[in-house]
mmCIF file of C-alpha atoms in Angstrom:
data_model
loop_
_atom_site.group_PDB
_atom_site.id
_atom_site.type_symbol
_atom_site.label_atom_id
_atom_site.label_comp_id
_atom_site.label_asym_id
_atom_site.label_seq_id
_atom_site.Cartn_x
_atom_site.Cartn_y
_atom_site.Cartn_z
ATOM 1 C CA MET A 1 -0.040 -0.030 0.137
ATOM 2 C CA ALA A 2 1.534 3.786 -1.066
ATOM 3 C CA VAL A 3 1.003 6.461 1.196
ATOM 4 C CA ALA A 4 1.050 9.961 -0.174
ATOM 5 C CA LEU A 5 3.572 12.769 0.920
ATOM 6 C CA GLU A 6 3.458 16.437 -0.315
ATOM 7 C CA VAL A 7 6.944 17.537 -1.263
ATOM 8 C CA GLU A 8 7.965 20.924 -2.652
ATOM 9 C CA LYS A 9 11.316 21.627 -4.886
ATOM 10 C CA ARG A 10 13.815 23.442 -3.237
ATOM 11 C CA ALA A 11 17.278 25.241 -4.324
ATOM 12 C CA VAL A 12 20.435 23.657 -3.970
ATOM 13 C CA ARG A 13 22.712 27.164 -3.443
ATOM 14 C CA PRO A 14 23.288 28.552 -1.055
ATOM 15 C CA ARG A 15 24.396 26.035 1.262
ATOM 16 C CA SER A 16 22.699 27.934 4.151
ATOM 17 C CA ILE A 17 18.966 27.426 2.655
ATOM 18 C CA ARG A 18 19.049 24.206 4.324
ATOM 19 C CA ASN A 19 19.608 25.299 7.960
ATOM 20 C CA LYS A 20 16.701 27.691 6.571
ATOM 21 C CA LEU A 21 14.655 24.721 5.934
ATOM 22 C CA ARG A 22 14.934 23.044 9.031
ATOM 23 C CA HIS A 23 14.284 26.138 10.734
ATOM 24 C CA GLU A 24 10.827 26.026 9.025
ATOM 25 C CA GLY A 25 10.344 22.527 9.923
ATOM 26 C CA ARG A 26 11.003 21.105 6.720
ATOM 27 C CA ILE A 27 13.653 18.322 5.799
ATOM 28 C CA PRO A 28 15.787 18.614 2.620
ATOM 29 C CA ALA A 29 15.837 15.674 0.650
ATOM 30 C CA ILE A 30 16.359 14.454 -2.851
ATOM 31 C CA VAL A 31 14.686 12.061 -5.381
ATOM 32 C CA ASN A 32 16.361 9.798 -7.939
ATOM 33 C CA GLY A 33 16.007 6.469 -9.881
ATOM 34 C CA TYR A 34 13.045 5.187 -11.908
ATOM 35 C CA GLN A 35 12.214 7.755 -14.965
ATOM 36 C CA ILE A 36 12.923 10.998 -12.692
ATOM 37 C CA GLU A 37 16.501 13.084 -12.765
ATOM 38 C CA SER A 38 17.907 13.715 -9.498
ATOM 39 C CA THR A 39 15.323 16.317 -8.129
ATOM 40 C CA PRO A 40 16.150 18.420 -4.906
ATOM 41 C CA ILE A 41 13.080 18.628 -2.887
ATOM 42 C CA SER A 42 11.689 19.361 0.733
ATOM 43 C CA VAL A 43 9.395 17.817 3.218
ATOM 44 C CA ASN A 44 7.348 18.457 6.026
ATOM 45 C CA ALA A 45 9.430 16.999 9.026
ATOM 46 C CA GLN A 46 6.307 16.178 11.409
ATOM 47 C CA GLU A 47 4.409 14.925 8.354
ATOM 48 C CA LEU A 48 7.516 12.602 7.149
ATOM 49 C CA ASP A 49 7.827 11.301 10.943
ATOM 50 C CA ARG A 50 4.084 10.321 10.920
ATOM 51 C CA VAL A 51 4.169 8.377 7.553
ATOM 52 C CA LEU A 52 7.414 6.169 8.567
ATOM 53 C CA ARG A 53 5.917 5.915 12.150
ATOM 54 C CA GLU A 54 2.754 4.533 11.013
ATOM 55 C CA ASN A 55 3.639 2.587 7.862
ATOM 56 C CA GLY A 56 7.524 1.963 8.306
ATOM 57 C CA LEU A 57 10.838 2.441 6.235
ATOM 58 C CA ASN A 58 10.007 0.267 3.721
ATOM 59 C CA SER A 59 6.476 1.568 2.672
ATOM 60 C CA VAL A 60 5.798 3.003 -0.913
ATOM 61 C CA ILE A 61 5.640 6.570 -0.449
ATOM 62 C CA THR A 62 3.931 8.620 -3.521
ATOM 63 C CA MET A 63 4.921 12.303 -4.183
ATOM 64 C CA ASN A 64 4.010 14.855 -6.882
ATOM 65 C CA ILE A 65 6.770 16.528 -8.489
ATOM 66 C CA ASP A 66 6.026 18.823 -11.234
ATOM 67 C CA GLY A 67 2.672 17.468 -11.386
ATOM 68 C CA LYS A 68 3.812 13.909 -12.198
ATOM 69 C CA LYS A 69 3.115 10.847 -9.822
ATOM 70 C CA VAL A 70 6.212 9.451 -8.347
ATOM 71 C CA ASN A 71 6.768 6.012 -6.163
ATOM 72 C CA THR A 72 9.298 6.051 -3.925
ATOM 73 C CA LEU A 73 11.275 4.172 -1.179
ATOM 74 C CA VAL A 74 13.347 5.676 1.465
ATOM 75 C CA GLN A 75 16.924 4.752 0.306
ATOM 76 C CA ASP A 76 18.948 6.593 2.767
ATOM 77 C CA TYR A 77 18.920 9.057 5.656
ATOM 78 C CA SER A 78 21.089 11.103 8.075
ATOM 79 C CA ALA A 79 19.844 11.873 11.618
ATOM 80 C CA ASP A 80 20.982 14.183 14.261
ATOM 81 C CA THR A 81 23.409 12.458 16.655
ATOM 82 C CA PHE A 82 21.840 13.394 19.740
ATOM 83 C CA THR A 83 18.059 14.102 19.201
ATOM 84 C CA GLN A 84 17.668 11.621 16.096
ATOM 85 C CA ASP A 85 15.597 13.639 13.852
ATOM 86 C CA LEU A 86 15.857 13.182 10.788
ATOM 87 C CA ILE A 87 18.076 15.953 8.609
ATOM 88 C CA HIS A 88 18.257 14.616 4.994
ATOM 89 C CA VAL A 89 16.383 11.943 3.007
ATOM 90 C CA GLU A 90 17.291 10.202 0.072
ATOM 91 C CA PHE A 91 14.482 8.666 -1.817
ATOM 92 C CA LEU A 92 14.609 6.433 -4.590
ATOM 93 C CA SER A 93 12.130 6.467 -7.386
ATOM 94 C CA VAL A 94 10.853 2.825 -8.368
ATOM 95 C CA ASN A 95 9.210 0.632 -10.959
ATOM 96 C CA MET A 96 6.067 -0.920 -9.084
ATOM 97 C CA THR A 97 6.505 -4.386 -11.176
ATOM 98 C CA GLU A 98 10.301 -4.597 -10.539
ATOM 99 C CA GLU A 99 11.673 -6.244 -7.362
ATOM 100 C CA GLN A 100 13.863 -4.153 -4.854
ATOM 101 C CA GLU A 101 15.830 -5.104 -1.853
ATOM 102 C CA VAL A 102 15.678 -3.772 1.229
ATOM 103 C CA GLU A 103 16.444 -5.002 5.053
ATOM 104 C CA ALA A 104 13.652 -5.998 7.090
ATOM 105 C CA GLU A 105 13.739 -6.371 10.971
ATOM 106 C CA ILE A 106 13.735 -9.791 12.585
ATOM 107 C CA ASN A 107 11.294 -10.113 15.362
ATOM 108 C CA LEU A 108 11.520 -13.372 17.491
ATOM 109 C CA VAL A 109 7.836 -14.518 18.498
ATOM 110 C CA GLY A 110 6.905 -17.159 21.428
ATOM 111 C CA GLU A 111 8.427 -18.345 24.268
ATOM 112 C CA ALA A 112 11.074 -20.915 23.904
ATOM 113 C CA SER A 113 10.829 -24.424 25.609
ATOM 114 C CA GLY A 114 14.207 -24.202 26.020
ATOM 115 C CA VAL A 115 14.289 -20.842 27.929
ATOM 116 C CA LYS A 116 11.119 -22.290 30.210
ATOM 117 C CA ALA A 117 13.602 -25.236 31.114
ATOM 118 C CA GLY A 118 16.136 -22.803 32.383
ATOM 119 C CA GLY A 119 18.252 -22.080 28.926
ATOM 120 C CA VAL A 120 19.179 -18.336 27.794
ATOM 121 C CA LEU A 121 18.113 -17.145 24.238
ATOM 122 C CA THR A 122 20.793 -15.527 22.302
ATOM 123 C CA GLN A 123 19.798 -13.764 18.883
ATOM 124 C CA THR A 124 22.781 -13.377 16.476
ATOM 125 C CA LEU A 125 20.698 -11.891 13.354
ATOM 126 C CA TYR A 126 18.626 -8.931 13.885
ATOM 127 C CA SER A 127 17.588 -8.052 10.214
ATOM 128 C CA ALA A 128 17.525 -9.634 6.497
ATOM 129 C CA ASN A 129 17.560 -8.774 3.401
ATOM 130 C CA VAL A 130 14.321 -9.155 1.237
ATOM 131 C CA SER A 131 13.456 -8.995 -2.094
ATOM 132 C CA ALA A 132 9.729 -8.177 -3.423
ATOM 133 C CA THR A 133 8.143 -5.610 -5.528
ATOM 134 C CA PRO A 134 7.618 -2.440 -3.782
ATOM 135 C CA ASP A 135 3.803 -2.533 -2.652
ATOM 136 C CA LYS A 136 4.874 -6.077 -1.215
ATOM 137 C CA LEU A 137 7.977 -5.175 1.037
ATOM 138 C CA PRO A 138 7.768 -6.623 4.531
ATOM 139 C CA GLU A 139 8.891 -4.252 7.495
ATOM 140 C CA ASN A 140 9.446 -6.932 9.599
ATOM 141 C CA ILE A 141 9.746 -10.556 9.558
ATOM 142 C CA GLU A 142 8.515 -12.860 12.461
ATOM 143 C CA VAL A 143 10.340 -16.056 13.650
ATOM 144 C CA ASP A 144 8.415 -18.536 15.921
ATOM 145 C CA ILE A 145 10.952 -19.933 18.554
ATOM 146 C CA SER A 146 8.516 -21.445 20.787
ATOM 147 C CA ASN A 147 9.553 -25.101 19.806
ATOM 148 C CA LEU A 148 13.330 -24.511 20.371
ATOM 149 C CA GLU A 149 14.804 -26.564 23.178
ATOM 150 C CA ILE A 150 18.597 -26.131 24.987
ATOM 151 C CA GLY A 151 20.844 -26.521 22.416
ATOM 152 C CA ASP A 152 18.566 -26.046 19.164
ATOM 153 C CA SER A 153 19.044 -23.135 16.923
ATOM 154 C CA ILE A 154 16.957 -21.603 14.007
ATOM 155 C CA ASN A 155 18.494 -20.577 10.622
ATOM 156 C CA ILE A 156 17.093 -18.555 7.777
ATOM 157 C CA SER A 157 16.398 -21.792 6.132
ATOM 158 C CA ASP A 158 13.911 -22.599 9.054
ATOM 159 C CA ILE A 159 11.644 -19.672 8.133
ATOM 160 C CA PRO A 160 8.289 -20.703 6.097
ATOM 161 C CA VAL A 161 8.473 -19.715 2.610
ATOM 162 C CA ALA A 162 6.203 -16.279 2.015
ATOM 163 C CA LYS A 163 4.326 -15.813 -0.869
ATOM 164 C CA ASP A 164 4.879 -12.007 -1.016
ATOM 165 C CA TYR A 165 8.871 -11.810 -0.859
ATOM 166 C CA THR A 166 12.143 -13.731 -1.028
ATOM 167 C CA ILE A 167 14.960 -13.808 1.918
ATOM 168 C CA VAL A 168 18.517 -13.652 0.178
ATOM 169 C CA ASN A 169 20.643 -14.116 2.988
ATOM 170 C CA ASP A 170 22.472 -17.434 3.301
ATOM 171 C CA PRO A 171 20.143 -20.241 4.111
ATOM 172 C CA GLU A 172 22.598 -21.546 7.086
ATOM 173 C CA GLU A 173 22.817 -18.129 8.435
ATOM 174 C CA GLN A 174 21.976 -18.550 12.440
ATOM 175 C CA ILE A 175 19.088 -16.087 13.639
ATOM 176 C CA ALA A 176 19.081 -17.471 17.445
ATOM 177 C CA SER A 177 20.123 -20.272 19.474
ATOM 178 C CA ILE A 178 19.085 -21.746 22.976
ATOM 179 C CA ASN A 179 22.303 -22.261 25.159
ATOM 180 C CA GLU A 180 22.811 -24.257 28.294
ATOM 181 C CA PRO A 181 22.678 -21.652 31.567
ATOM 182 C CA GLU A 182 25.788 -20.740 32.564
ATOM 183 C CA ILE A 183 26.769 -22.060 36.196
ATOM 184 C CA GLU A 184 28.300 -19.581 38.618
ATOM 185 C CA GLU A 185 31.387 -21.371 40.499
ATOM 186 C CA GLU A 186 30.861 -21.436 44.082
ATOM 187 C CA PRO A 187 33.670 -19.389 45.894
ATOM 188 C CA GLU A 188 36.058 -21.721 47.375
ATOM 189 C CA GLU A 189 35.921 -21.087 51.216
ATOM 190 C CA GLU A 190 38.973 -19.576 52.821
ATOM 191 C CA THR A 191 40.626 -21.627 55.204
ATOM 192 C CA GLU A 192 42.187 -19.856 58.147
ATOM 193 C CA GLU A 193 45.803 -20.591 58.354
ATOM 194 C CA ALA A 194 47.286 -20.919 61.724
ATOM 195 C CA GLU A 195 49.161 -18.507 63.104
ATOM 196 C CA PRO A 196 52.778 -19.587 63.325
ATOM 197 C CA GLU A 197 53.838 -20.397 67.069
ATOM 198 C CA VAL A 198 55.944 -18.174 68.563
ATOM 199 C CA ILE A 199 58.840 -19.359 70.749
ATOM 200 C CA GLY A 200 59.783 -17.544 73.529
ATOM 201 C CA GLU A 201 63.443 -16.997 74.713
ATOM 202 C CA SER A 202 64.816 -19.437 77.082
ATOM 203 C CA ASP A 203 66.030 -18.352 80.483
ATOM 204 C CA GLU A 204 69.436 -19.266 79.832
ATOM 205 C CA ASP A 205 69.340 -17.121 76.119
ATOM 206 C CA SER A 206 68.099 -13.959 78.142
ATOM 207 C CA GLU A 207 70.783 -14.286 80.928
ATOM 208 C CA GLU A 208 73.775 -12.673 79.244
#
């Protein structure tokens, strides 16, 4: 499903215009790709934040540029180090009939039997690369770990095949495992060392 976003074309020079846009609550951005020349634009910061929060980074964003409808994906972005607010976004114009490859977050669901038995869950892979047409790209992939026992692991190849997208990671790549609980060694009891016996001087030695 595509979601609409209003954009405005912007000037590139002077460079200070970017700060001016941000001061006005807009984010400088650029769109390029399928059937469009590289075009500098700006978007309303609050509106883009709402769109991404409600639909995810892999959603198709439709914008109108010079009277032309353009379907895009967020290709890259920069965020403020401290506030995490977006400060620049790069949109990729896409052909809705051609597959694209993006990252999808891996979410573990269910409580593993091995964890109930005292095992420790370790997740080693947090996202997977997926390929699909833009309207079928998933935001996340749910991986059921309910049946994992202590000593078991789950790999990419164990995820059921989806009809809408293909996971392109190595099938043998491990996602999570249930390990034996670490046994804390009890500290050794300290034994009190006997104090050395002090032998006093004999009367003969003390008399000189």
